[in-house]
Short mmCIF file of C-alpha atoms and ligand atoms in Angstrom, two decimals:
data_model
loop_
_atom_site.label_atom_id
_atom_site.label_comp_id
_atom_site.label_asym_id
_atom_site.label_seq_id
_atom_site.Cartn_x
_atom_site.Cartn_y
_atom_site.Cartn_z
CA MET A 30 18.69 -6.55 3.73
CA TYR A 31 17.55 -8.76 0.87
CA LYS A 32 20.15 -9.27 -1.83
CA ASN A 33 18.34 -10.93 -4.67
CA PRO A 34 14.60 -10.31 -4.95
CA ARG A 35 13.30 -11.59 -8.30
CA PHE A 36 10.00 -11.51 -10.13
CA ILE A 37 8.93 -15.11 -10.76
CA LYS A 38 5.58 -15.13 -12.51
CA SER A 39 2.09 -13.74 -12.89
CA VAL A 40 -0.72 -16.13 -12.09
CA TYR A 41 -4.27 -15.86 -13.41
CA SER A 42 -5.73 -19.00 -11.89
CA VAL A 43 -4.94 -21.16 -8.87
CA LYS A 44 -3.95 -23.93 -11.29
CA GLU A 45 -0.85 -21.92 -12.25
CA LEU A 46 0.72 -21.53 -8.81
CA PRO A 47 4.51 -22.11 -8.76
CA ALA A 48 5.49 -25.73 -8.24
CA GLU A 49 8.24 -24.88 -5.80
CA GLN A 50 6.92 -24.79 -2.23
CA LYS A 51 8.07 -21.86 -0.13
CA PRO A 52 6.42 -19.80 2.58
CA GLU A 53 4.20 -17.21 0.91
CA ILE A 54 3.75 -13.76 2.42
CA ILE A 55 0.72 -12.19 0.77
CA LEU A 56 -0.08 -8.51 0.21
CA CYS A 57 -3.80 -7.89 0.19
CA GLY A 58 -6.28 -5.06 0.55
CA ARG A 59 -8.27 -2.59 -1.52
CA SER A 60 -7.10 -1.31 -4.83
CA ASN A 61 -4.70 1.65 -4.62
CA VAL A 62 -3.81 1.23 -0.92
CA GLY A 63 -0.15 0.78 -1.89
CA LYS A 64 0.46 -3.00 -1.90
CA SER A 65 2.85 -3.00 -4.87
CA THR A 66 4.64 0.12 -3.63
CA PHE A 67 5.03 -1.56 -0.22
CA ILE A 68 6.87 -4.47 -1.88
CA ASN A 69 9.27 -2.12 -3.65
CA SER A 70 9.80 -0.12 -0.49
CA ILE A 71 10.59 -3.18 1.64
CA LEU A 72 13.02 -4.46 -1.00
CA ASN A 73 14.60 -1.06 -1.79
CA ARG A 74 13.63 -1.44 -5.44
CA ARG A 75 12.02 1.28 -7.47
CA ASN A 76 10.15 -0.72 -10.07
CA LEU A 77 10.23 -4.41 -9.27
CA ALA A 78 6.49 -4.48 -8.55
CA LYS A 79 4.40 -2.45 -10.98
CA THR A 80 2.57 0.44 -9.31
CA SER A 81 0.16 3.06 -10.55
CA SER A 82 -1.69 6.13 -9.35
CA THR A 83 -4.68 4.69 -11.25
CA PRO A 84 -6.38 2.01 -9.14
CA GLY A 85 -6.65 -1.48 -10.56
CA LYS A 86 -3.04 -1.83 -11.68
CA THR A 87 -2.39 -5.32 -10.35
CA ARG A 88 -4.85 -7.68 -12.04
CA CYS A 89 -3.27 -11.03 -11.39
CA ILE A 90 -1.26 -12.67 -8.62
CA ASN A 91 2.43 -11.72 -8.90
CA TYR A 92 5.11 -13.87 -7.28
CA TYR A 93 8.46 -12.48 -6.12
CA ASP A 94 11.17 -14.80 -4.84
CA ILE A 95 13.06 -13.22 -1.97
CA ASP A 96 16.60 -14.60 -1.77
CA GLY A 97 15.24 -18.12 -2.23
CA ARG A 98 13.78 -17.93 1.28
CA PHE A 99 10.14 -17.01 0.72
CA TYR A 100 7.74 -15.55 -1.81
CA LEU A 101 6.17 -12.13 -1.57
CA VAL A 102 2.83 -12.46 -3.32
CA ASP A 103 1.16 -9.31 -4.67
CA LEU A 104 -2.60 -9.80 -4.95
CA PRO A 105 -5.01 -7.72 -7.03
CA GLY A 106 -6.83 -5.08 -5.02
CA TYR A 107 -10.57 -5.29 -4.44
CA GLY A 108 -13.26 -2.64 -4.42
CA TYR A 109 -12.02 -0.74 -7.45
CA ALA A 110 -15.18 1.19 -8.34
CA LYS A 111 -14.39 1.86 -11.99
CA ALA A 112 -13.76 -1.76 -12.94
CA SER A 113 -16.70 -3.55 -14.53
CA GLU A 114 -18.79 -5.77 -12.30
CA SER A 115 -17.53 -8.88 -14.09
CA GLU A 116 -13.89 -7.81 -13.67
CA ARG A 117 -14.41 -7.12 -9.97
CA LEU A 118 -16.03 -10.53 -9.50
CA LYS A 119 -13.17 -12.17 -11.38
CA TRP A 120 -10.50 -10.56 -9.13
CA ALA A 121 -12.46 -11.29 -5.96
CA LYS A 122 -12.88 -14.93 -7.05
CA LEU A 123 -9.16 -15.24 -7.79
CA VAL A 124 -8.18 -13.78 -4.39
CA ASN A 125 -10.76 -15.86 -2.47
CA GLU A 126 -9.77 -19.06 -4.24
CA PHE A 127 -6.11 -18.37 -3.75
CA ILE A 128 -6.44 -17.73 -0.02
CA SER A 129 -8.40 -20.92 0.58
CA TYR A 130 -6.41 -23.01 -1.96
CA SER A 131 -2.74 -22.30 -1.32
CA LYS A 132 -1.31 -24.40 1.46
CA ASN A 133 1.84 -22.26 1.73
CA ILE A 134 0.51 -18.91 2.93
CA ALA A 135 2.61 -18.18 5.99
CA MET A 136 1.23 -14.73 6.70
CA ALA A 137 -0.69 -11.80 5.26
CA PHE A 138 -0.06 -8.08 5.22
CA HIS A 139 -3.50 -6.54 4.89
CA LEU A 140 -3.04 -2.92 3.82
CA ILE A 141 -5.52 -0.15 4.55
CA ASP A 142 -5.18 3.46 3.38
CA SER A 143 -4.96 5.28 6.71
CA ARG A 144 -6.73 8.33 5.23
CA HIS A 145 -9.96 6.38 4.76
CA ASN A 146 -12.10 4.29 7.06
CA PRO A 147 -11.82 0.53 6.60
CA THR A 148 -14.72 -0.87 4.55
CA TYR A 149 -17.02 -3.86 4.72
CA LEU A 150 -14.64 -5.61 2.29
CA ASP A 151 -11.74 -5.09 4.71
CA VAL A 152 -13.77 -6.70 7.48
CA LYS A 153 -14.62 -9.63 5.15
CA LEU A 154 -10.98 -10.06 4.18
CA ASN A 155 -9.91 -10.11 7.82
CA GLN A 156 -12.58 -12.71 8.58
CA MET A 157 -11.35 -14.83 5.68
CA LEU A 158 -7.75 -14.69 6.97
CA ILE A 159 -8.87 -15.72 10.45
CA LEU A 160 -11.08 -18.51 9.04
CA ASN A 161 -8.12 -19.90 7.10
CA GLU A 162 -5.85 -19.54 10.16
CA ILE A 163 -3.47 -17.21 8.34
CA PRO A 164 -1.45 -14.98 10.71
CA PHE A 165 -1.76 -11.35 9.65
CA LYS A 166 -0.74 -7.77 10.28
CA ILE A 167 -3.07 -4.96 9.30
CA ILE A 168 -0.95 -2.13 7.92
CA LEU A 169 -2.29 1.40 8.24
CA ASN A 170 -0.49 2.68 5.17
CA LYS A 171 0.42 6.10 3.71
CA ILE A 172 0.72 7.66 7.16
CA ASP A 173 2.99 10.35 5.67
CA LYS A 174 -0.33 11.88 4.55
CA LEU A 175 -1.59 12.30 8.13
CA ASN A 176 -0.83 14.77 10.89
CA GLN A 177 -0.70 13.62 14.52
CA SER A 178 -4.39 14.07 15.28
CA GLU A 179 -5.42 12.40 12.02
CA LEU A 180 -3.21 9.45 12.93
CA VAL A 181 -4.92 9.17 16.32
CA HIS A 182 -8.28 9.26 14.52
CA ALA A 183 -7.19 6.58 12.02
CA LYS A 184 -6.07 4.27 14.84
CA ARG A 185 -9.34 4.81 16.69
CA LYS A 186 -11.37 4.01 13.55
CA ALA A 187 -9.35 0.86 12.92
CA ALA A 188 -10.01 -0.30 16.48
CA GLU A 189 -13.74 0.34 15.94
CA PHE A 190 -13.90 -1.67 12.72
CA PHE A 191 -11.95 -4.60 14.16
CA PRO A 192 -13.15 -4.74 17.77
CA GLU A 193 -11.76 -8.26 18.39
CA LEU A 194 -8.24 -7.28 17.37
CA ASN A 195 -5.52 -5.90 19.58
CA PHE A 196 -3.86 -2.78 18.21
CA GLN A 197 -0.44 -3.59 19.70
CA ASP A 198 -0.27 -7.10 18.22
CA ASP A 199 -2.28 -6.94 15.04
CA PHE A 200 -1.54 -3.52 13.52
CA LEU A 201 1.46 -1.66 12.14
CA ILE A 202 1.70 1.82 10.68
CA TYR A 203 3.65 2.35 7.48
CA SER A 204 4.75 4.84 4.88
CA SER A 205 6.64 4.02 1.70
CA VAL A 206 7.55 7.71 1.46
CA THR A 207 9.15 8.16 4.89
CA LYS A 208 9.84 4.42 5.57
CA THR A 209 8.05 4.67 8.91
CA GLY A 210 7.36 1.13 10.10
CA LYS A 211 9.91 -0.49 7.81
CA ASN A 212 12.02 -1.87 10.65
CA GLN A 213 8.97 -3.50 12.23
CA VAL A 214 8.01 -5.08 8.90
CA LEU A 215 11.55 -6.38 8.34
CA LYS A 216 11.49 -7.81 11.83
CA VAL A 217 8.23 -9.64 11.10
CA LEU A 218 9.72 -10.97 7.84
CA SER A 219 12.94 -12.08 9.52
CA GLN A 220 11.15 -15.17 10.89
CA PHE A 221 10.93 -16.62 7.35
N1 LIG B 308 1.89 9.23 0.03
C1 LIG B 308 2.01 7.92 -0.18
N2 LIG B 308 1.63 7.39 -1.36
C2 LIG B 308 1.73 6.06 -1.52
C3 LIG B 308 2.27 5.20 -0.51
N3 LIG B 308 2.24 3.93 -0.96
C4 LIG B 308 1.72 3.99 -2.21
N4 LIG B 308 1.40 5.25 -2.56
C5 LIG B 308 0.81 5.70 -3.85
O1 LIG B 308 -0.46 5.09 -3.99
C6 LIG B 308 -0.74 4.79 -5.35
C7 LIG B 308 -1.11 3.32 -5.49
O2 LIG B 308 0.00 2.51 -5.19
P1 LIG B 308 0.08 0.98 -5.66
O3 LIG B 308 1.25 0.41 -4.94
O4 LIG B 308 0.04 0.85 -7.13
O5 LIG B 308 -1.28 0.39 -5.03
P2 LIG B 308 -1.85 -1.11 -5.07
O6 LIG B 308 -2.44 -1.38 -3.74
O7 LIG B 308 -0.81 -2.05 -5.56
O8 LIG B 308 -3.04 -0.95 -6.14
P3 LIG B 308 -3.68 -2.10 -7.09
O9 LIG B 308 -2.59 -2.75 -7.83
O10 LIG B 308 -4.64 -1.31 -7.92
O11 LIG B 308 -4.43 -3.03 -6.17
C8 LIG B 308 0.54 5.18 -6.12
O12 LIG B 308 0.32 6.48 -6.67
C9 LIG B 308 1.61 5.21 -5.05
O13 LIG B 308 2.66 6.11 -5.33
C10 LIG B 308 2.68 5.81 0.74
O14 LIG B 308 3.15 5.17 1.70
N5 LIG B 308 2.53 7.17 0.83
MG1 LIG B 309 -0.72 -3.28 -7.15
#
């Protein structure tokens, strides 16, 4: 278990990235899929990362130092319908620039709300990760909201949207409520 996770800074442009070089594990995906909650849940903290039931909470890149070993990096969500067009473009630009600019991204957790089908933007994000040679896990999140047959359906849909991916290797299921999947995530993180 991690002993000393600390908030480091909020970044609004790629020029402000922390000077100290550490492996960066990024949290990405649509707005409201549970990226910030996932960070708290992995770290056993209630409020380290700011969360909200209103989409669009995280509007900048937030850095958390995990026991001096690596950074967890909370990215703004995309596809938040109620944000203005210019705001959405600004967040998308920040995320795109960051992913192609930072040399320290060691891996990505790409979260998808398991209740909804992946979107075009999820497919684009996955392509961008592959293009930049960033190892990733797609997390089907909030599975506490699904019954068994809905979970089967969600897995089938994910396989349809990402036909080149292998469910065993590239996906995990998760719930911050029940902690399903937490051991697998901690195992993935243990390599850093
Ligand atoms: N049932 C359930 N709710 C969850 C889970 N994870 C997150 N939530 C809820 O989903 C909502 C959004 O969570 P956030 O963690 O703020 O989502 P985010 O992806 O960081 O959103 P942005 O910052 O807008 O990009 C909150 O109301 C959370 O309580 C989960 O595993 N299960
Ligand atoms: Mg957030």
